[in-house]
Amino acid sequence: MSAIDDLPPLRDVIRRHDLAAKKSLGQNFLLDLNLTSRIARAAGPLDGATVIEIGPGPGGLTRALLASGARRVIAIERDERALGALEEIAAHYPGRLDIVCADALEFDPRPMLGDSKARIVANLPYNIATPLLIGWLCAEPWPPWYEMMVLMFQREVAQRIVAREDDDAYGRLAVLSNWRCETGMLFDIAPSAFVPPPKVTSTVVRLTPRAAPEPCDRAALEQVAATAFGQRRKMLRQSLKSLGVDPARLAAAAGVDPTRRAETVPISGFVAMANELADIRNHKNTS
């Protein structure tokens, strides 16, 4: 028995279903149900909530979400080997677990949600964690179809998500994340908690969508940030040249000196530069 339900211990589940973690799928299974329960609690009271989970594997976090009261969990799992273990959980919680065998990078859960919003709670496979997050941050329209994300990343990626100007980890991902969401690192999980143990510490991050981010052309913001941080050691007057407009004009719109480097510019500055870039392009297209 486990601490949260009367289903078998996860190690037994893994053995019975031959679920040795696959490196090619970025799998590291979290077997400590006290830790999976802590992740579930980080998503707030779950009574009545619909939760999207990516990469449930043998179902440790799935069980914690259901035991914590989630009305419905939609578990998206690419690895067909895990489906039998998840079906056992579904039988234990009738009508509350929907299992979708799909690649999370290609699957759109919105048709399953109707008019309700979901929370995304997941121990993300390391190899697709950042692309998944960027996809969710780029959701349109905004506010998005989810009301919160509680996600586990490698600590290095977590630092890149929550960083602010003048932080070593500050970059394109931080600009996009913090423009659209309130972000914060919650707690670390040591490698020893996983099977197999990864070579890095993991960190749980919470992202809460802002109801009204600063108005901005998202595509322009992504381009300005990617261009500026692509040559982060260069001054803006050099790094932004490839955008095809006068870098000084973009810097002036943000109220920053063009001799500054990208890592010193706050998110509001990138928003201002992106809006100026979009205005210049729109003017060219209409003239």
CSV table of C-alpha atoms in Angstrom, one decimal:
chain,number,residue,atom,x,y,z
A,1,MET,CA,0.0,0.0,0.0
A,2,SER,CA,1.0,3.6,-0.5
A,3,ALA,CA,0.5,6.7,1.7
A,4,ILE,CA,-2.2,8.1,-0.6
A,5,ASP,CA,-4.4,5.2,-1.8
A,6,ASP,CA,-4.6,1.4,-1.7
A,7,LEU,CA,-3.1,0.8,-5.2
A,8,PRO,CA,0.2,-1.1,-5.4
A,9,PRO,CA,3.6,0.6,-4.8
A,10,LEU,CA,5.0,2.2,-7.9
A,11,ARG,CA,8.0,-0.1,-8.0
A,12,ASP,CA,5.7,-3.1,-8.2
A,13,VAL,CA,3.7,-1.4,-11.0
A,14,ILE,CA,6.9,-0.7,-13.0
A,15,ARG,CA,8.1,-4.3,-12.6
A,16,ARG,CA,4.7,-5.8,-13.5
A,17,HIS,CA,4.3,-3.7,-16.6
A,18,ASP,CA,8.0,-3.8,-17.6
A,19,LEU,CA,8.3,0.0,-17.5
A,20,ALA,CA,12.0,0.5,-17.4
A,21,ALA,CA,12.5,4.2,-18.2
A,22,LYS,CA,13.5,5.0,-21.7
A,23,LYS,CA,16.2,7.7,-22.2
A,24,SER,CA,14.8,8.3,-25.7
A,25,LEU,CA,11.5,9.5,-24.2
A,26,GLY,CA,13.2,11.6,-21.5
A,27,GLN,CA,11.7,9.4,-18.8
A,28,ASN,CA,12.7,9.6,-15.1
A,29,PHE,CA,10.0,8.2,-12.9
A,30,LEU,CA,9.3,9.9,-9.6
A,31,LEU,CA,8.3,7.1,-7.2
A,32,ASP,CA,8.0,9.0,-3.9
A,33,LEU,CA,4.3,9.5,-3.5
A,34,ASN,CA,4.9,12.1,-0.8
A,35,LEU,CA,6.7,14.2,-3.4
A,36,THR,CA,4.0,13.7,-6.0
A,37,SER,CA,1.4,14.8,-3.5
A,38,ARG,CA,3.5,17.9,-2.8
A,39,ILE,CA,3.4,18.7,-6.5
A,40,ALA,CA,-0.3,18.2,-6.6
A,41,ARG,CA,-0.9,20.5,-3.6
A,42,ALA,CA,1.2,23.2,-5.3
A,43,ALA,CA,-1.6,23.5,-7.9
A,44,GLY,CA,-4.0,24.6,-5.1
A,45,PRO,CA,-7.3,23.0,-4.0
A,46,LEU,CA,-8.2,20.5,-6.8
A,47,ASP,CA,-11.8,19.8,-5.9
A,48,GLY,CA,-13.8,20.2,-9.0
A,49,ALA,CA,-10.7,20.9,-11.2
A,50,THR,CA,-9.7,19.5,-14.5
A,51,VAL,CA,-6.0,18.7,-14.7
A,52,ILE,CA,-3.9,18.1,-17.8
A,53,GLU,CA,-0.9,15.8,-17.1
A,54,ILE,CA,1.9,15.2,-19.6
A,55,GLY,CA,4.0,12.0,-19.4
A,56,PRO,CA,2.4,10.2,-16.5
A,57,GLY,CA,4.5,7.1,-16.9
A,58,PRO,CA,3.5,4.6,-14.1
A,59,GLY,CA,1.1,7.2,-12.7
A,60,GLY,CA,2.7,8.5,-9.4
A,61,LEU,CA,1.6,12.1,-10.0
A,62,THR,CA,-1.7,10.9,-11.6
A,63,ARG,CA,-2.6,9.1,-8.4
A,64,ALA,CA,-1.6,12.1,-6.3
A,65,LEU,CA,-3.8,14.4,-8.4
A,66,LEU,CA,-6.8,12.1,-8.1
A,67,ALA,CA,-6.3,11.5,-4.4
A,68,SER,CA,-6.1,15.2,-3.9
A,69,GLY,CA,-9.6,15.6,-5.3
A,70,ALA,CA,-9.2,16.5,-9.0
A,71,ARG,CA,-12.6,16.0,-10.6
A,72,ARG,CA,-10.9,14.9,-13.9
A,73,VAL,CA,-7.4,14.2,-15.0
A,74,ILE,CA,-6.5,14.0,-18.7
A,75,ALA,CA,-3.2,12.1,-18.9
A,76,ILE,CA,-1.3,12.4,-22.2
A,77,GLU,CA,1.2,9.5,-22.5
A,78,ARG,CA,3.2,8.6,-25.6
A,79,ASP,CA,4.6,5.4,-24.3
A,80,GLU,CA,2.1,2.6,-24.9
A,81,ARG,CA,3.8,0.4,-22.3
A,82,ALA,CA,2.4,2.7,-19.6
A,83,LEU,CA,-1.2,2.4,-20.7
A,84,GLY,CA,-1.9,-0.8,-18.7
A,85,ALA,CA,-0.7,0.8,-15.4
A,86,LEU,CA,-2.8,3.9,-16.1
A,87,GLU,CA,-5.9,1.8,-16.8
A,88,GLU,CA,-5.5,0.3,-13.4
A,89,ILE,CA,-5.6,3.8,-11.9
A,90,ALA,CA,-8.7,4.7,-14.1
A,91,ALA,CA,-10.5,1.6,-12.7
A,92,HIS,CA,-9.7,2.7,-9.1
A,93,TYR,CA,-11.1,6.2,-9.8
A,94,PRO,CA,-14.1,5.5,-12.1
A,95,GLY,CA,-14.9,8.3,-14.6
A,96,ARG,CA,-12.2,10.6,-13.4
A,97,LEU,CA,-9.1,9.6,-15.5
A,98,ASP,CA,-9.0,10.1,-19.3
A,99,ILE,CA,-6.0,8.4,-20.9
A,100,VAL,CA,-4.8,9.8,-24.2
A,101,CYS,CA,-2.0,7.9,-26.1
A,102,ALA,CA,-0.4,10.8,-28.1
A,103,ASP,CA,2.6,12.9,-28.5
A,104,ALA,CA,2.1,15.9,-26.3
A,105,LEU,CA,3.8,18.2,-28.7
A,106,GLU,CA,1.1,17.4,-31.3
A,107,PHE,CA,-2.0,16.9,-29.2
A,108,ASP,CA,-4.4,19.7,-28.5
A,109,PRO,CA,-6.4,19.1,-25.3
A,110,ARG,CA,-8.8,22.0,-25.8
A,111,PRO,CA,-11.6,20.1,-27.5
A,112,MET,CA,-11.8,17.8,-24.4
A,113,LEU,CA,-12.3,20.8,-22.1
A,114,GLY,CA,-15.5,22.3,-23.4
A,115,ASP,CA,-16.0,25.7,-21.7
A,116,SER,CA,-14.0,24.8,-18.6
A,117,LYS,CA,-10.4,25.8,-17.9
A,118,ALA,CA,-7.7,23.3,-16.9
A,119,ARG,CA,-4.6,23.3,-14.8
A,120,ILE,CA,-1.5,21.8,-16.3
A,121,VAL,CA,0.4,19.8,-13.7
A,122,ALA,CA,3.3,17.6,-14.9
A,123,ASN,CA,6.7,16.1,-14.4
A,124,LEU,CA,7.7,17.0,-17.9
A,125,PRO,CA,9.9,14.7,-19.9
A,126,TYR,CA,13.2,16.6,-20.1
A,127,ASN,CA,13.6,16.3,-23.9
A,128,ILE,CA,10.3,18.2,-24.7
A,129,ALA,CA,9.9,20.4,-21.6
A,130,THR,CA,10.9,23.7,-23.1
A,131,PRO,CA,9.1,23.3,-26.5
A,132,LEU,CA,5.9,22.4,-24.6
A,133,LEU,CA,6.2,25.4,-22.3
A,134,ILE,CA,6.8,27.8,-25.2
A,135,GLY,CA,3.7,26.4,-27.0
A,136,TRP,CA,1.6,27.0,-23.9
A,137,LEU,CA,3.0,30.5,-23.5
A,138,CYS,CA,2.1,31.3,-27.1
A,139,ALA,CA,-1.5,30.2,-26.8
A,140,GLU,CA,-4.0,32.5,-28.5
A,141,PRO,CA,-6.4,34.0,-27.5
A,142,TRP,CA,-5.1,35.2,-24.1
A,143,PRO,CA,-5.9,34.6,-21.3
A,144,PRO,CA,-5.4,31.0,-22.3
A,145,TRP,CA,-7.3,27.8,-21.8
A,146,TYR,CA,-5.4,26.9,-18.7
A,147,GLU,CA,-5.6,28.8,-15.4
A,148,MET,CA,-2.3,27.6,-13.9
A,149,MET,CA,0.8,25.5,-14.7
A,150,VAL,CA,2.8,23.6,-12.1
A,151,LEU,CA,5.7,22.0,-13.9
A,152,MET,CA,8.9,20.2,-13.1
A,153,PHE,CA,12.0,21.1,-15.1
A,154,GLN,CA,15.7,20.6,-14.8
A,155,ARG,CA,16.8,23.3,-12.3
A,156,GLU,CA,18.8,25.1,-15.0
A,157,VAL,CA,15.7,25.5,-17.2
A,158,ALA,CA,13.6,26.6,-14.1
A,159,GLN,CA,16.1,29.4,-13.5
A,160,ARG,CA,15.8,30.5,-17.1
A,161,ILE,CA,12.0,30.7,-16.7
A,162,VAL,CA,11.9,32.9,-13.6
A,163,ALA,CA,15.0,35.1,-14.4
A,164,ARG,CA,14.9,38.9,-14.5
A,165,GLU,CA,17.3,41.4,-16.1
A,166,ASP,CA,20.9,41.2,-14.8
A,167,ASP,CA,20.5,37.5,-13.9
A,168,ASP,CA,22.9,35.2,-15.6
A,169,ALA,CA,19.9,33.0,-16.7
A,170,TYR,CA,17.9,35.9,-18.2
A,171,GLY,CA,17.0,35.3,-21.8
A,172,ARG,CA,14.3,34.8,-24.4
A,173,LEU,CA,12.5,32.2,-22.3
A,174,ALA,CA,12.3,34.5,-19.3
A,175,VAL,CA,11.0,37.4,-21.4
A,176,LEU,CA,8.2,35.3,-22.9
A,177,SER,CA,7.4,33.6,-19.6
A,178,ASN,CA,7.3,36.7,-17.4
A,179,TRP,CA,5.5,38.8,-20.0
A,180,ARG,CA,2.5,36.5,-20.0
A,181,CYS,CA,2.7,34.9,-16.5
A,182,GLU,CA,3.6,35.4,-12.9
A,183,THR,CA,6.4,32.8,-12.3
A,184,GLY,CA,8.1,31.4,-9.3
A,185,MET,CA,10.3,28.4,-8.3
A,186,LEU,CA,8.6,26.3,-5.6
A,187,PHE,CA,11.0,23.6,-4.5
A,188,ASP,CA,13.8,21.3,-5.7
A,189,ILE,CA,13.7,17.5,-6.0
A,190,ALA,CA,17.0,15.6,-5.7
A,191,PRO,CA,18.1,13.2,-8.4
A,192,SER,CA,17.9,10.3,-5.8
A,193,ALA,CA,14.1,10.6,-5.8
A,194,PHE,CA,13.9,9.4,-9.4
A,195,VAL,CA,14.3,6.1,-11.2
A,196,PRO,CA,16.7,6.2,-12.9
A,197,PRO,CA,18.3,9.2,-11.1
A,198,PRO,CA,19.0,12.1,-13.6
A,199,LYS,CA,22.4,13.8,-13.5
A,200,VAL,CA,20.7,17.1,-12.5
A,201,THR,CA,18.5,18.5,-9.7
A,202,SER,CA,14.9,19.1,-10.7
A,203,THR,CA,12.8,22.1,-9.7
A,204,VAL,CA,9.0,22.6,-9.6
A,205,VAL,CA,7.8,25.9,-11.1
A,206,ARG,CA,4.4,27.6,-10.9
A,207,LEU,CA,3.3,29.8,-13.8
A,208,THR,CA,0.0,31.8,-13.4
A,209,PRO,CA,-1.3,33.6,-16.6
A,210,ARG,CA,-1.6,37.3,-16.3
A,211,ALA,CA,-5.1,38.4,-17.1
A,212,ALA,CA,-3.8,41.5,-19.0
A,213,PRO,CA,-0.1,41.4,-20.0
A,214,GLU,CA,1.3,44.5,-21.5
A,215,PRO,CA,-0.1,44.8,-25.0
A,216,CYS,CA,2.4,43.4,-27.5
A,217,ASP,CA,2.8,41.7,-30.8
A,218,ARG,CA,3.9,38.2,-29.6
A,219,ALA,CA,5.7,37.2,-32.7
A,220,ALA,CA,7.6,40.5,-32.7
A,221,LEU,CA,8.5,40.0,-29.0
A,222,GLU,CA,9.8,36.5,-29.7
A,223,GLN,CA,11.9,37.8,-32.6
A,224,VAL,CA,13.4,40.8,-30.8
A,225,ALA,CA,14.3,38.6,-27.7
A,226,ALA,CA,15.7,35.8,-29.8
A,227,THR,CA,17.8,38.3,-31.9
A,228,ALA,CA,19.0,40.3,-28.9
A,229,PHE,CA,20.0,37.2,-26.8
A,230,GLY,CA,21.4,35.4,-29.8
A,231,GLN,CA,24.4,37.7,-29.5
A,232,ARG,CA,24.0,38.5,-25.9
A,233,ARG,CA,27.6,39.8,-25.4
A,234,LYS,CA,27.0,42.5,-28.1
A,235,MET,CA,25.4,45.9,-27.6
A,236,LEU,CA,21.9,46.3,-28.8
A,237,ARG,CA,23.0,48.5,-31.7
A,238,GLN,CA,24.9,45.5,-33.0
A,239,SER,CA,22.8,42.5,-32.0
A,240,LEU,CA,19.5,44.0,-33.4
A,241,LYS,CA,20.9,44.9,-36.8
A,242,SER,CA,19.7,41.7,-38.4
A,243,LEU,CA,16.0,42.8,-37.8
A,244,GLY,CA,16.4,45.1,-40.7
A,245,VAL,CA,15.5,48.3,-38.8
A,246,ASP,CA,17.5,50.9,-37.0
A,247,PRO,CA,18.5,49.4,-33.6
A,248,ALA,CA,18.7,52.9,-32.1
A,249,ARG,CA,15.1,53.5,-32.9
A,250,LEU,CA,14.1,50.3,-31.2
A,251,ALA,CA,16.2,51.1,-28.2
A,252,ALA,CA,14.8,54.7,-28.0
A,253,ALA,CA,11.3,53.2,-28.0
A,254,ALA,CA,12.3,51.2,-24.9
A,255,GLY,CA,14.0,54.2,-23.3
A,256,VAL,CA,17.3,52.4,-23.1
A,257,ASP,CA,20.8,53.2,-24.4
A,258,PRO,CA,21.7,51.3,-27.6
A,259,THR,CA,25.1,50.5,-26.0
A,260,ARG,CA,23.4,48.3,-23.4
A,261,ARG,CA,23.3,44.5,-23.7
A,262,ALA,CA,20.2,42.4,-23.8
A,263,GLU,CA,20.6,41.0,-20.3
A,264,THR,CA,20.2,44.5,-18.8
A,265,VAL,CA,16.9,45.3,-20.5
A,266,PRO,CA,13.7,44.6,-18.5
A,267,ILE,CA,10.8,42.8,-20.0
A,268,SER,CA,8.9,46.1,-20.4
A,269,GLY,CA,11.8,47.2,-22.6
A,270,PHE,CA,11.5,44.2,-24.8
A,271,VAL,CA,7.8,44.8,-25.1
A,272,ALA,CA,8.4,48.4,-26.2
A,273,MET,CA,11.0,47.3,-28.8
A,274,ALA,CA,8.7,44.6,-30.1
A,275,ASN,CA,5.8,47.1,-30.5
A,276,GLU,CA,8.1,49.6,-32.3
A,277,LEU,CA,9.3,46.8,-34.6
A,278,ALA,CA,5.7,45.8,-35.4
A,279,ASP,CA,4.7,49.4,-36.0
A,280,ILE,CA,7.6,50.0,-38.4
A,281,ARG,CA,6.7,46.8,-40.3
A,282,ASN,CA,3.0,47.6,-40.4
A,283,HIS,CA,3.7,51.1,-41.7
A,284,LYS,CA,5.9,49.7,-44.5
A,285,ASN,CA,3.2,47.2,-45.5
A,286,THR,CA,0.5,49.9,-45.7
A,287,SER,CA,2.6,52.6,-47.4
